[in-house]
CSV table of C-alpha atoms in Angstrom, one decimal:
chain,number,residue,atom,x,y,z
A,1,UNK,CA,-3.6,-21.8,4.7
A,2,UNK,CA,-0.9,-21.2,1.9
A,3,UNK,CA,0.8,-17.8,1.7
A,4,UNK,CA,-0.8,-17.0,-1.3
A,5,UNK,CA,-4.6,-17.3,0.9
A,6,UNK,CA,-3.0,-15.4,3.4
A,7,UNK,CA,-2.2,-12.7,1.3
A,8,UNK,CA,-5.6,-12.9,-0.5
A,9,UNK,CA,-7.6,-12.6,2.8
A,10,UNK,CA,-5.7,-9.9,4.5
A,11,UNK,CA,-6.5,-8.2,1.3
A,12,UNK,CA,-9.6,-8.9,1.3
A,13,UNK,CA,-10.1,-7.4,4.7
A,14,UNK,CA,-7.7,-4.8,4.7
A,15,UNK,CA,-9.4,-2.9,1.7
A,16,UNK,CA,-12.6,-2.0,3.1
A,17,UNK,CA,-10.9,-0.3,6.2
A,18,UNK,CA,-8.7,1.7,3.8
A,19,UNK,CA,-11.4,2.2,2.3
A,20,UNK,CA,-13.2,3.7,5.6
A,21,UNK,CA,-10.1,5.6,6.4
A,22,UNK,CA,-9.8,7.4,2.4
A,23,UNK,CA,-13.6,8.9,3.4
A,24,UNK,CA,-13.0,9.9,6.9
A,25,UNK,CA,-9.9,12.1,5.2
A,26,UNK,CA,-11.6,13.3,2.3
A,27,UNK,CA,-13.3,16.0,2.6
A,28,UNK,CA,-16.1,15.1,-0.2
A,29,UNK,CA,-17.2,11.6,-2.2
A,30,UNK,CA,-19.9,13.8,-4.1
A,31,UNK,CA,-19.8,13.7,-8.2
A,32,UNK,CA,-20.9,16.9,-8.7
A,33,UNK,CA,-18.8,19.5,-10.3
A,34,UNK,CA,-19.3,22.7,-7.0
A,35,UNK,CA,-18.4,19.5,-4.9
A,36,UNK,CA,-15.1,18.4,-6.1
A,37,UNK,CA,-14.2,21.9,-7.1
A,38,UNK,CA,-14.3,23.1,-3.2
A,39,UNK,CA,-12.6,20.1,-2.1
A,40,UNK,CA,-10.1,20.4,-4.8
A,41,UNK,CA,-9.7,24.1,-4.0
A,42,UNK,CA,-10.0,24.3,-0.2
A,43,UNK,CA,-8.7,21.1,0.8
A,44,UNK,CA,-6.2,20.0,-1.8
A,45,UNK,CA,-3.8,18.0,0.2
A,46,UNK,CA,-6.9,15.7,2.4
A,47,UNK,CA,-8.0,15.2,-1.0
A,48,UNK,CA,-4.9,13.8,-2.5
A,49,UNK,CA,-4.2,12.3,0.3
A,50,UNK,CA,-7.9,10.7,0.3
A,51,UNK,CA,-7.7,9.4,-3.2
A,52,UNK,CA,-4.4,7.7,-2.3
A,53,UNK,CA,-5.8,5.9,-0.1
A,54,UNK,CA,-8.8,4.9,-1.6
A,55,UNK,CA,-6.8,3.8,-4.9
A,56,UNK,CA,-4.7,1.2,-2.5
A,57,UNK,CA,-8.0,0.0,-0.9
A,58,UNK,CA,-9.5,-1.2,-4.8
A,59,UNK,CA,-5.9,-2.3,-4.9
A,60,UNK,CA,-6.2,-4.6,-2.2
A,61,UNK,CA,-9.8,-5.5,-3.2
A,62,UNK,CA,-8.3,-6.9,-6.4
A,63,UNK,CA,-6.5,-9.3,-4.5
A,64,UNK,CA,-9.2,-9.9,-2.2
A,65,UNK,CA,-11.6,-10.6,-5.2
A,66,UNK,CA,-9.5,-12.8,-6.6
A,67,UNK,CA,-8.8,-15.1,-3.4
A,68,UNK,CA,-12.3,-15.2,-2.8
A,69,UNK,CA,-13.1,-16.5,-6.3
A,70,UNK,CA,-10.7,-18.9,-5.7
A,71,UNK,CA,-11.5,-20.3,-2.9
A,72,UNK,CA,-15.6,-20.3,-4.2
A,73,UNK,CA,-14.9,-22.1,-7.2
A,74,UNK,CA,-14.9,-25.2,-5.9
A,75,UNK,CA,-18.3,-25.1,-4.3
A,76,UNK,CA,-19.8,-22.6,-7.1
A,77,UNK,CA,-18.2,-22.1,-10.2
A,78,UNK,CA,-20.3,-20.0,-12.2
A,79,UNK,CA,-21.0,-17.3,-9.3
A,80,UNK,CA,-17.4,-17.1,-8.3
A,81,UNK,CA,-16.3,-17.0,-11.8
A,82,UNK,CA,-18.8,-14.3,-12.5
A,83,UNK,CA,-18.4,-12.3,-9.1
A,84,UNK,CA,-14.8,-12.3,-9.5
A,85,UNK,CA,-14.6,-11.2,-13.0
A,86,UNK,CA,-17.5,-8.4,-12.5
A,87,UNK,CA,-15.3,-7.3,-9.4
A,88,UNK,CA,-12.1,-6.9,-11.1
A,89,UNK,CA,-13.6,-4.9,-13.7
A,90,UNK,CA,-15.3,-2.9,-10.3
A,91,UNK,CA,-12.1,-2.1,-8.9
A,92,UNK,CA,-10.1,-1.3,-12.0
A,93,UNK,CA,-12.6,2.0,-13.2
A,94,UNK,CA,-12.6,2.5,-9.8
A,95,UNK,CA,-8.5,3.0,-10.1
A,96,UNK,CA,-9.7,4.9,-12.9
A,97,UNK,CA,-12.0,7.0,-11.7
A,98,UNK,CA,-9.1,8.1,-9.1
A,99,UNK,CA,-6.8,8.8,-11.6
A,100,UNK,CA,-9.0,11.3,-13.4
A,101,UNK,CA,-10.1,13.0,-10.2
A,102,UNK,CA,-6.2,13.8,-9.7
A,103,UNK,CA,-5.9,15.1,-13.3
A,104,UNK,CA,-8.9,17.4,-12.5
A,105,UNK,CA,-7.8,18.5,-9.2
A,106,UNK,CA,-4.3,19.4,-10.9
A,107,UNK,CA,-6.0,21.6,-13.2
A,108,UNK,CA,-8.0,23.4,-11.6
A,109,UNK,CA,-4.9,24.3,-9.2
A,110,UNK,CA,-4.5,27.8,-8.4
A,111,UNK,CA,-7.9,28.4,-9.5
A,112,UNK,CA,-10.6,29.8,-7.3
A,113,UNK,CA,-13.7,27.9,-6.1
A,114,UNK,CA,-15.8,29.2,-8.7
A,115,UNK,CA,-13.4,28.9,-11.7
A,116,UNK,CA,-12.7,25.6,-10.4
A,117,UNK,CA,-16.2,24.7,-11.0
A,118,UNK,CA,-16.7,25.8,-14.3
A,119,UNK,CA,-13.7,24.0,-15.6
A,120,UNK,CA,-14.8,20.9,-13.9
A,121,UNK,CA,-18.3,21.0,-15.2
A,122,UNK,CA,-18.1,20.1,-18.4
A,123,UNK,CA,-15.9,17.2,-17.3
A,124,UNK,CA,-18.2,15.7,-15.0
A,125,UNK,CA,-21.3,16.7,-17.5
A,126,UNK,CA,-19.6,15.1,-20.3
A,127,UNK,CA,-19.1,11.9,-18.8
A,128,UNK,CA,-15.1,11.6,-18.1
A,129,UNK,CA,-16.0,11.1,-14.7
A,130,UNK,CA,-18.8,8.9,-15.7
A,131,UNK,CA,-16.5,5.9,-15.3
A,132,UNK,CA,-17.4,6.0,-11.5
A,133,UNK,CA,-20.7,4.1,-12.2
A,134,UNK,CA,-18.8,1.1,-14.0
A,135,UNK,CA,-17.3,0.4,-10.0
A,136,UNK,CA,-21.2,-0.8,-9.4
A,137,UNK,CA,-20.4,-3.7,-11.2
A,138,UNK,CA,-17.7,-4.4,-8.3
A,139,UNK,CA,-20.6,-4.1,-5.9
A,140,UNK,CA,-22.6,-6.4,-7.7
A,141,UNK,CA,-19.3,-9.4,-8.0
A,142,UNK,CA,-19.1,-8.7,-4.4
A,143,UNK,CA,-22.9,-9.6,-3.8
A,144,UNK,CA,-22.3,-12.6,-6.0
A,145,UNK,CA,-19.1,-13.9,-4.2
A,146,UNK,CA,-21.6,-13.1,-0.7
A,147,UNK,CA,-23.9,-14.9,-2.2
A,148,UNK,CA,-21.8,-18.1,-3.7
A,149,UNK,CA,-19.7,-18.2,-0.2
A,150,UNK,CA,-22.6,-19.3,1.6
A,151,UNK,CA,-21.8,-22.5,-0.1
A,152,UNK,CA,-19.1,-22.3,2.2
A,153,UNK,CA,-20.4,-22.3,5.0
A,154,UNK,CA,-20.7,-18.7,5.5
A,155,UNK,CA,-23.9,-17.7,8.1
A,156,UNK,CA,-26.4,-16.0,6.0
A,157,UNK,CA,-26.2,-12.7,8.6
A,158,UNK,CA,-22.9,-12.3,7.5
A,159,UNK,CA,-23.6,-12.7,3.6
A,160,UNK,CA,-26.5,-10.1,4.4
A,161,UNK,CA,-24.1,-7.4,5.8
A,162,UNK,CA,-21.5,-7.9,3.6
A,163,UNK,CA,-24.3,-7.6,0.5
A,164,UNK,CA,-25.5,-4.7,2.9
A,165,UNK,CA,-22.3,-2.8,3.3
A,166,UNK,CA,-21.6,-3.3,-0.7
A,167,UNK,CA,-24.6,-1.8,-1.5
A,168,UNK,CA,-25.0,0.7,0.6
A,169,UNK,CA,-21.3,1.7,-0.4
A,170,UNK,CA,-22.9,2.3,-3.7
A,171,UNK,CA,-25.8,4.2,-2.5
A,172,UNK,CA,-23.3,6.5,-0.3
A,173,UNK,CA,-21.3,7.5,-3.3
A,174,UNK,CA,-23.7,8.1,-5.9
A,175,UNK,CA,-26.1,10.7,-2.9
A,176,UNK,CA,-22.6,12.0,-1.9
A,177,UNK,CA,-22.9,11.0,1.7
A,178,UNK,CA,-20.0,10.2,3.4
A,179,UNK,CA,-21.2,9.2,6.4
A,180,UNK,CA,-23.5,6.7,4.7
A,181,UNK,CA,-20.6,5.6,3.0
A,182,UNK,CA,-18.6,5.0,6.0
A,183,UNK,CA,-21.1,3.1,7.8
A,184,UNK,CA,-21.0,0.9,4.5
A,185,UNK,CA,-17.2,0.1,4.2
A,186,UNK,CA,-17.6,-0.7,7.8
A,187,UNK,CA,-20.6,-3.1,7.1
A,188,UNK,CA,-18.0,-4.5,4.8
A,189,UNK,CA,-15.1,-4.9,6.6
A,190,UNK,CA,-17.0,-7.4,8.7
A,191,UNK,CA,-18.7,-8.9,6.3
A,192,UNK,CA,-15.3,-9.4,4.4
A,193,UNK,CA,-13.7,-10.8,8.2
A,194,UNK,CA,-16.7,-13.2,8.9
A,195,UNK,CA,-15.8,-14.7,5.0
A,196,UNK,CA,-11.8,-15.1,5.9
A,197,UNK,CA,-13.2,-16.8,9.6
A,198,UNK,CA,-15.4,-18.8,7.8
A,199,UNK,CA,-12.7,-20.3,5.8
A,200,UNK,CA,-10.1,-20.5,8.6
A,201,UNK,CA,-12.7,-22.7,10.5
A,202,UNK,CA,-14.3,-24.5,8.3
A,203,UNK,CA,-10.5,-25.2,6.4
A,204,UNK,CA,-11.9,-24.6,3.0
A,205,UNK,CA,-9.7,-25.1,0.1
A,206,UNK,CA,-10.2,-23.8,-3.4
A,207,UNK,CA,-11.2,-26.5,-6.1
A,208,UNK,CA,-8.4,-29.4,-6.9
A,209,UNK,CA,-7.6,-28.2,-10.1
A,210,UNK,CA,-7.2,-24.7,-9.3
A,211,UNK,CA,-4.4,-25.9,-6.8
A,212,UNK,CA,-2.9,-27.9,-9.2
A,213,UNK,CA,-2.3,-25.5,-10.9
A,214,UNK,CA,-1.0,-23.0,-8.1
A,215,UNK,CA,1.2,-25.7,-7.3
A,216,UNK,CA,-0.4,-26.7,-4.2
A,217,UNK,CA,-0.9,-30.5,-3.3
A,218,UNK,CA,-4.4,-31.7,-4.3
């Protein structure tokens, strides 16, 4: 495996444990104005510190999305095309979406819980948080990518928890449930490790013209 698939799969595993570690230390994944304005309020500093984290975990999904395009061209073009492309575009409101919850949290700062919330809610109401939705289309390349790397050889168990833990990742943020959304990034992080073992074993290689151009031997 070159260094740039090495680099790709760790990423592509690392990011959903990040991501399992940014909801175990925030103290809310909840949309709603009261929500956000109590974490931002009460817990300013495991909120930051969440939202760090969970901006380098879509970071490393970006790279992880893109390996595993790569490497499922070859054996289905049109899904890894599409499931990359969808991802990407996931991941990068989701970078968003964290960038905005900073800028709220640094205005309401200083405020009290209840002030906090009415300054939030006509940002949440209004839709500049409503970016957060556009990260379902990540969830849905991911599915694709599940679904195109059983062309790979991936067992369909694994394809099903890793569409699984996508999902419910989904589900989790948009109820608010963090627990639901642990269980989920976990549900992903194997999913995403039985993918990176499935091409370790089975020594898959991306298509030969995507080498090529990577400067690999074809």
């Amino acid at each position: 495996m070159s260094a740039y698939s090495r680099a790709g799969a760790t990423c592509l595993v690392l990011a959903p444990i990040a991501g399992l570690a940014s909801v175990l230390i925030a103290k809310t994944v909840s949309g709603k104005a009261s929500d956000l304005a109590s974490a931002f309020v009460e817990h300013p500093n495991a909120t930051h510190l969440g939202l760090a984290i969970n901006s380098v975990a879509a970071s490393l999904l970006v790279g992880g999305i893109v390996w595993f395009a790569w490497i499922a061209y070859g054996h289905s073009p049109r899904l890894a095309m599409t499931g990359g492309v969808l991802g990407v575009l996931g991941m990068l409101a989701v970078l968003f979406d964290d960038a905005v919850h900073v800028s709220g949290s640094l205005v309401v700062d200083g405020m009290t819980t209840d002030q906090a919330t009415k300054a939030l809610k006509p940002l949440t109401s209004g839709g500049v948080f409503a970016v957060g939705p556009l990260s379902e289309l990540g969830d849905l390349g991911l599915v694709l990518l599940a679904i195109a790397a059983l062309r790979l050889g991936l067992p369909r168990w694994a394809a099903v928890v890793l569409c699984v833990g996508v999902i419910g990742e989904g589900i989790g943020f948009g109820a608010g449930s963090r627990y639901l959304v642990a269980v989920a990034f976990a549900l992903t992080a194997i999913g995403a490790a039985m993918v990176v073992r499935t091409v370790l074993v089975g020594g898959v290689l991306p298509a030969p013209a995507l080498r090529q151009r990577a400067g690999q031997p074809v």
